[in-house]
Amino acid sequence: MATPPHTLSDDDRLMARLAEDQPAALEELMQRWQTPLFRFIQRAVRDADVAEELTQDTFLRLWRARGQYRPGGRFASWLFRIASRLCLDHYRRQSRRPTLVGDDDFPPVSAPADDRPDRGVREAELIATLDAALGRLPLNQRLALEMVCFEEMSYREIAEALDCSVGAVEQLIFRARRALRERLGDYLA
């Protein structure tokens, strides 16, 4: 059953145009979604070059699947599902390569400037520790946590994006938060 045109989102309308082989619709979708998608992927894979490549691959897959898209769900969930699968595939490929992972493999996020040097050092240390702790989470937990915290997606939307149940999303987020609490215990006390 087709969704009535008056209930379609802008993204749904663009996907309909894309299904009719109108490349301008892809350009508009890329302008709209490239930055949030890149940020999401970069937080997941922790490498800007790889994130840029996976972002482009996501849009390539979107183009290839343009005829399969069905309006009615949330476009962001569908798009992030494509990106999540690419991140998981990348992670699987990387995990087959023998490498040693240390704290230096996860570049810290810069801390905000502060007038009190001791506070700035403490915040920089916390940010570096948090960044390293996030990097050690299993990818599916990190993806779920990022979707809820940074993309403000609902558990249902995350379940759609990760192709799992809402209960599984709840468990992923619970485990991720528990692991972060354990690793950041000194900072939370």
Coordinates of C-alpha atoms in Angstrom, one line a residue:
M1 CA 0.0 0.0 0.0
A2 CA 1.5 3.3 -1.0
T3 CA 1.8 6.2 1.4
P4 CA -0.4 9.2 0.4
P5 CA 1.9 12.0 -1.0
H6 CA 0.8 14.5 1.6
T7 CA 2.3 12.4 4.4
L8 CA 5.7 12.0 2.8
S9 CA 8.7 13.6 4.4
D10 CA 11.1 15.7 2.3
D11 CA 13.5 12.8 2.4
D12 CA 10.8 10.5 1.1
R13 CA 10.0 12.8 -1.7
L14 CA 13.7 13.0 -2.6
M15 CA 14.0 9.2 -2.6
A16 CA 10.9 9.0 -4.9
R17 CA 12.7 11.4 -7.3
L18 CA 15.9 9.4 -6.9
A19 CA 13.9 6.2 -7.8
E20 CA 13.0 8.0 -11.0
D21 CA 16.7 8.5 -11.8
Q22 CA 16.9 12.2 -11.0
P23 CA 20.5 12.6 -9.8
A24 CA 19.8 16.1 -8.4
A25 CA 17.8 14.3 -5.6
L26 CA 20.9 12.5 -4.6
E27 CA 22.9 15.7 -4.5
E28 CA 20.2 17.2 -2.2
L29 CA 20.2 14.2 0.1
M30 CA 24.0 14.3 0.3
Q31 CA 23.9 18.0 1.2
R32 CA 21.4 17.3 3.9
W33 CA 22.9 14.1 5.4
Q34 CA 26.6 14.1 4.6
T35 CA 27.8 16.0 7.7
P36 CA 25.8 14.1 10.3
L37 CA 26.5 10.8 8.6
F38 CA 30.2 11.5 8.4
R39 CA 30.3 12.5 12.1
F40 CA 28.5 9.3 13.0
I41 CA 30.8 7.1 11.0
Q42 CA 33.9 8.9 12.2
R43 CA 32.9 8.3 15.8
A44 CA 32.4 4.6 15.0
V45 CA 35.6 3.9 13.0
R46 CA 37.7 6.6 14.6
D47 CA 39.5 7.4 11.4
A48 CA 38.6 10.4 9.3
D49 CA 39.9 9.0 6.0
V50 CA 38.0 5.7 6.5
A51 CA 34.9 7.7 7.6
E52 CA 35.0 9.7 4.4
E53 CA 35.3 6.6 2.3
L54 CA 32.4 4.9 4.2
T55 CA 30.3 8.0 3.9
Q56 CA 30.7 7.9 0.2
D57 CA 30.0 4.2 0.1
T58 CA 26.8 4.8 2.1
F59 CA 25.6 7.2 -0.6
L60 CA 26.6 4.8 -3.3
R61 CA 24.6 2.0 -1.6
L62 CA 21.7 4.5 -1.2
W63 CA 21.8 5.1 -5.0
R64 CA 21.9 1.4 -5.8
A65 CA 19.0 0.7 -3.4
R66 CA 16.9 3.7 -4.5
G67 CA 14.2 1.4 -6.0
Q68 CA 13.9 -0.6 -2.8
Y69 CA 13.2 2.2 -0.4
R70 CA 9.7 2.3 0.9
P71 CA 8.4 5.4 2.6
G72 CA 6.6 5.1 5.9
G73 CA 9.5 4.5 8.2
R74 CA 12.0 7.1 9.2
F75 CA 14.5 7.8 6.4
A76 CA 17.3 8.4 8.9
S77 CA 16.9 4.9 10.3
W78 CA 17.2 3.4 6.8
L79 CA 20.3 5.6 6.0
F80 CA 22.0 4.8 9.3
R81 CA 21.3 1.1 8.8
I82 CA 23.3 1.2 5.6
A83 CA 26.1 3.2 7.4
S84 CA 26.0 0.8 10.4
R85 CA 26.4 -2.2 8.2
L86 CA 29.3 -0.7 6.4
C87 CA 31.0 0.2 9.7
L88 CA 30.4 -3.4 10.9
D89 CA 31.9 -4.8 7.7
H90 CA 34.9 -2.5 8.0
Y91 CA 35.3 -3.6 11.6
R92 CA 35.2 -7.3 10.7
R93 CA 37.8 -6.7 7.9
Q94 CA 40.0 -4.9 10.4
S95 CA 39.6 -7.5 13.1
R96 CA 41.1 -10.2 10.7
R97 CA 44.3 -8.2 10.5
P98 CA 46.7 -8.8 13.4
T99 CA 47.3 -5.5 15.2
L100 CA 48.0 -4.4 18.7
V101 CA 45.7 -1.8 20.0
G102 CA 47.0 0.7 22.6
D103 CA 45.9 4.1 23.9
D104 CA 47.9 5.8 21.1
D105 CA 45.6 4.3 18.5
F106 CA 42.7 6.5 19.7
P107 CA 43.6 10.2 19.2
P108 CA 42.1 12.2 22.0
V109 CA 39.5 14.9 21.5
S110 CA 40.8 18.4 22.4
A111 CA 39.7 19.9 25.6
P112 CA 38.1 23.3 25.8
A113 CA 40.2 26.2 27.0
D114 CA 39.9 27.2 30.6
D115 CA 41.3 30.0 32.8
R116 CA 42.3 27.5 35.6
P117 CA 45.1 25.4 34.3
D118 CA 44.5 22.5 36.7
R119 CA 40.8 22.3 35.6
G120 CA 41.8 22.3 31.9
V121 CA 44.3 19.5 32.5
R122 CA 41.7 17.5 34.4
E123 CA 39.1 18.0 31.6
A124 CA 41.7 17.1 28.9
E125 CA 42.6 14.0 30.8
L126 CA 38.9 13.1 31.2
I127 CA 38.2 13.7 27.5
A128 CA 41.2 11.5 26.5
T129 CA 40.1 8.8 28.9
L130 CA 36.5 8.9 27.7
D131 CA 37.6 8.8 24.1
A132 CA 39.8 5.8 24.8
A133 CA 37.0 4.1 26.7
L134 CA 34.5 4.7 23.8
G135 CA 37.1 3.2 21.4
R136 CA 37.3 0.0 23.4
L137 CA 33.5 -0.6 23.3
P138 CA 32.4 -3.3 20.9
L139 CA 31.3 -1.6 17.7
N140 CA 27.6 -2.5 18.0
Q141 CA 27.5 -1.0 21.5
R142 CA 29.3 2.1 20.4
L143 CA 26.9 2.5 17.4
A144 CA 23.8 2.2 19.6
L145 CA 25.2 4.6 22.2
E146 CA 26.2 7.1 19.5
M147 CA 22.7 6.9 17.9
V148 CA 21.0 7.6 21.2
C149 CA 23.4 10.3 22.5
F150 CA 24.5 12.1 19.4
E151 CA 21.9 11.4 16.8
E152 CA 19.0 11.6 19.4
M153 CA 17.4 8.5 17.8
S154 CA 14.7 6.6 19.7
Y155 CA 15.4 3.0 20.7
R156 CA 12.9 1.9 18.0
E157 CA 14.8 3.9 15.3
I158 CA 18.1 2.4 16.5
A159 CA 16.6 -1.1 16.4
E160 CA 15.6 -0.4 12.8
A161 CA 19.1 1.0 11.9
L162 CA 20.9 -2.0 13.6
D163 CA 18.4 -4.5 12.4
C164 CA 17.7 -5.9 15.8
S165 CA 15.0 -5.8 18.5
V166 CA 14.3 -2.8 20.8
G167 CA 15.2 -5.2 23.7
A168 CA 18.6 -5.8 22.1
V169 CA 19.2 -2.1 21.7
E170 CA 18.3 -1.6 25.4
Q171 CA 20.9 -4.3 26.3
L172 CA 23.6 -2.7 24.0
I173 CA 23.1 0.7 25.5
F174 CA 23.0 -0.7 29.1
R175 CA 26.2 -2.6 28.6
A176 CA 28.0 0.3 26.9
R177 CA 27.0 2.7 29.8
R178 CA 28.1 0.1 32.3
A179 CA 31.5 -0.4 30.6
L180 CA 32.0 3.4 30.5
R181 CA 31.1 3.7 34.2
E182 CA 33.6 1.0 35.1
R183 CA 36.4 2.7 33.0
L184 CA 35.6 6.2 34.1
G185 CA 35.0 5.3 37.8
D186 CA 37.8 7.6 39.1
Y187 CA 36.3 10.6 37.2
L188 CA 32.7 9.9 38.3
A189 CA 33.5 9.7 42.1

